[in-house]
């Protein structure tokens, strides 16, 4: 009989005895079992130790089975004496028991309950400290401390006292334990910045005091995160979910930054259980060879934290002679012990994903709120910097900081992923409205202040009658009050120009942009064939009327017009006017197909986009044919090569209904097995793509309606009735762009239930072979398999491959306004728009939804630089602000911050915390070591100096930043980040 068989036989007899539940016997049983597993770690001692363990086991078994009176204390003492050599070796191993309380923000309860949970948890911790002098407590999430400061000031004072005593360890590097797949790189930086500032201001902790990012319950971890963490002073990471399941890893980012990652194979809601601790310790030591181990304990999710029982038990098992050393400890003590000897830990150079793929789409409203918040707050920072430098506009630091805090809170890992109850989103929607009000007001004020100082007279031309120039007002004054073009946008409020309507077109991004923008003209007759737009140089172009109507007793006309080369982080001035004579009408487009691909353009004006009656749109770059029955693209032809990106018999941008099988209990988190897929196909019905469906097609009807026909934009609109829902699809092509834009407006009334969860997706089959999928992540990109798996991405995804039968590479870049769930299945890329999960929120999607996405075809392989710029441009359309005709000290056109290198992106341009310096954050996207060049004009004072800083805006020991005249030079590692403070 083997050692294990003999020991198991003896242990079974002990457990069957009347003494099995006596504490002394339970203690001996655990000591024997842990010692048996521990012995396997030492091959040189294993045989000798196993003999002692078997001897001790048999002695205990004989004693409890003797039938007479048993001296249990003496019996256990004898067992422990027999195992003393094993016990001495075990005492060289230390279990760091880290007390923690996992507090979910508004998961299954409303905000007021989160505050109460936090109050009661922290009060309990304080009372336990009174009774157990050795007890120390670790707590993450700056938001919990801020809640106590606001609502429970006496608890907050207690926390300050305990931190000062060294008995309370803040483990907060982030404002909340947030989602790490759907957050942008910039907001991750702000989590660290504002958390560090808070801990320093409130508790006197130095910026480098907290070295750990505590993310036990987060549903995935993007590959670039170690790079961001390192620049905030974080070198340690704690997680529980997602593989690989190594206890310890050096997790490496693409720029070679590393964090030492501890993967908890137990639970972050543990209790002090010696059996579990012993088993986990042995597995940890077997894998790592290290002598220090961390065990996290404390009631969690709904708070609670360590209990009296835990602390009593920790004291008890530390006194056991045959057990490792047990300490009530901290994360800092554990990591400080292992870091000097962690050189042989494996390196993992990839993302830590995936789990709970349904969370990339569930509760679409919070996804929209997150994207818009991440777009708007950095934008208003930049606008405030520019307007402040040029006009003296006061930088609204307090308001901006508040908006960041609200946006960061909404990224908690049960809020942003969509795994909360209905009340969760009632609260987050309220926070989002605060963000919109704050950023919208700042943007409007900053732009109007800037516009008031710009000389708009040049663009106004000579159309204004005598006496109606600067200072004159007309009937449009005050019209459009509060009319927002997009959420949080600039109010279309009219400044009351008498004739020509000046507008300032502001480009928020650090590269020059061209495109088509729209402006509203109020309370004026604007004949559609006489509208003209004039730039500051006097050049004119015909404007295109794309809308008209009445808004709160005021008439309006919406005019689309092209803007050219708007300077980087700068503006150009235009005026919308009425010409004395009708403008020449652009000719209609006529296209004939010979076979499938070849086409012949009979008549087309360069620089315009036109559309004939058969729903073929064309500009200088592409020909797009719309299938009216589905609202999708039947052909997308590159005019330079004649290549059609749409495979034979397929549709690009076609809607699909995916029906998930039952996933009872986790429908918000998990995507169930797909039992049926039906596509809005050529016939105008949802049909099964692989043949007749066993289920009846979803009832469907469609209608085509009003379309814009150029010269600057052409749009085909189709309306579809799907089940109980209505979907409006608008497909638009603009002049001077190959981008095909989709605007999908949905009144969604489909409900999920335990049998079926309906999911709305849009599919983009591409005519390529050997497909490769690339996705944007925080401050970077990543390639993933084309296996149909649902994966997260931020503003863009790309599917590229080889042209079949032609040679060469090509592909499409898919940009989106507010979606995250993607999948690439072979040569088809999909974007998930809605999921009608039913638990924990039974009706998460009922109501109106509007989302935008666009396809950009490209020749050659995927260019990450181009995709990054496209994603940024799509998410941040240029601002249009109305003004009046006036002279001013500022030029009619100017640019202020331009990144020269196409592989470098500007993440933010902001005022420094605590000073008037300018802070720029840059990141490299192509994997090329780069000396980035940033041209600055008018935003920093003459003679200013530049220095590289960390995320807390503190100078680095070594800085490569140089300011040469008006150009900043700074070195950025491949895929790296650089933050520079100037001033």
PDB file of N, CA and C in Angstrom, residues 43 82 173 352 354 391 436 519 534 585 691 736 758-759 809 816 968:
ATOM      1  N   UNK A  43      11.827  16.752  -2.312  1.00  0.00           N
ATOM      2  CA  UNK A  43      12.181  15.376  -2.699  1.00  0.00           C
ATOM      3  C   UNK A  43      13.282  14.780  -1.832  1.00  0.00           C
ATOM      4  N   UNK A  82       5.963  14.182  16.810  1.00  0.00           N
ATOM      5  CA  UNK A  82       6.446  13.316  15.734  1.00  0.00           C
ATOM      6  C   UNK A  82       6.715  14.114  14.460  1.00  0.00           C
ATOM      7  N   UNK A 173      -5.266  52.512  -6.492  1.00  0.00           N
ATOM      8  CA  UNK A 173      -4.584  53.244  -7.553  1.00  0.00           C
ATOM      9  C   UNK A 173      -5.587  53.760  -8.576  1.00  0.00           C
ATOM     10  N   UNK A 352      -4.824  39.916 -20.776  1.00  0.00           N
ATOM     11  CA  UNK A 352      -5.370  38.960 -19.816  1.00  0.00           C
ATOM     12  C   UNK A 352      -6.889  38.942 -20.011  1.00  0.00           C
ATOM     13  N   UNK A 354     -10.319  36.209 -21.846  1.00  0.00           N
ATOM     14  CA  UNK A 354     -11.571  36.950 -21.836  1.00  0.00           C
ATOM     15  C   UNK A 354     -12.511  36.276 -20.849  1.00  0.00           C
ATOM     16  N   UNK A 391      -7.667  84.297 -25.051  1.00  0.00           N
ATOM     17  CA  UNK A 391      -8.686  85.276 -24.646  1.00  0.00           C
ATOM     18  C   UNK A 391      -8.742  85.516 -23.147  1.00  0.00           C
ATOM     19  N   UNK A 436     -22.628  65.798 -19.063  1.00  0.00           N
ATOM     20  CA  UNK A 436     -23.018  66.509 -20.272  1.00  0.00           C
ATOM     21  C   UNK A 436     -23.250  68.000 -20.001  1.00  0.00           C
ATOM     22  N   UNK A 519     -24.219  73.572 -40.411  1.00  0.00           N
ATOM     23  CA  UNK A 519     -24.540  74.750 -39.611  1.00  0.00           C
ATOM     24  C   UNK A 519     -26.022  75.063 -39.764  1.00  0.00           C
ATOM     25  N   UNK A 534     -18.727  80.849 -47.726  1.00  0.00           N
ATOM     26  CA  UNK A 534     -17.495  81.575 -48.040  1.00  0.00           C
ATOM     27  C   UNK A 534     -16.477  81.352 -46.924  1.00  0.00           C
ATOM     28  N   UNK A 585     -26.685  73.696 -60.906  1.00  0.00           N
ATOM     29  CA  UNK A 585     -26.986  72.379 -60.351  1.00  0.00           C
ATOM     30  C   UNK A 585     -25.968  71.365 -60.844  1.00  0.00           C
ATOM     31  N   UNK A 691     -29.531  28.881 -45.229  1.00  0.00           N
ATOM     32  CA  UNK A 691     -30.639  28.117 -45.795  1.00  0.00           C
ATOM     33  C   UNK A 691     -31.924  28.400 -45.046  1.00  0.00           C
ATOM     34  N   UNK A 736     -15.080  63.798 -51.268  1.00  0.00           N
ATOM     35  CA  UNK A 736     -13.690  63.772 -50.808  1.00  0.00           C
ATOM     36  C   UNK A 736     -13.453  62.785 -49.679  1.00  0.00           C
ATOM     37  N   UNK A 758     -32.564  37.909 -27.670  1.00  0.00           N
ATOM     38  CA  UNK A 758     -32.297  38.451 -29.007  1.00  0.00           C
ATOM     39  C   UNK A 758     -31.137  39.443 -28.976  1.00  0.00           C
ATOM     40  N   UNK A 759     -30.332  39.373 -30.007  1.00  0.00           N
ATOM     41  CA  UNK A 759     -29.154  40.240 -30.107  1.00  0.00           C
ATOM     42  C   UNK A 759     -29.123  40.811 -31.525  1.00  0.00           C
ATOM     43  N   UNK A 809      -2.821  43.365 -50.858  1.00  0.00           N
ATOM     44  CA  UNK A 809      -3.637  43.372 -49.646  1.00  0.00           C
ATOM     45  C   UNK A 809      -4.645  44.508 -49.681  1.00  0.00           C
ATOM     46  N   UNK A 816     -16.714  53.354 -34.963  1.00  0.00           N
ATOM     47  CA  UNK A 816     -18.041  53.407 -34.347  1.00  0.00           C
ATOM     48  C   UNK A 816     -18.102  54.526 -33.327  1.00  0.00           C
ATOM     49  N   UNK A 968       8.138  71.147 -29.832  1.00  0.00           N
ATOM     50  CA  UNK A 968       8.507  70.233 -28.752  1.00  0.00           C
ATOM     51  C   UNK A 968       9.056  68.949 -29.355  1.00  0.00           C
TER      52      UNK A 968
END
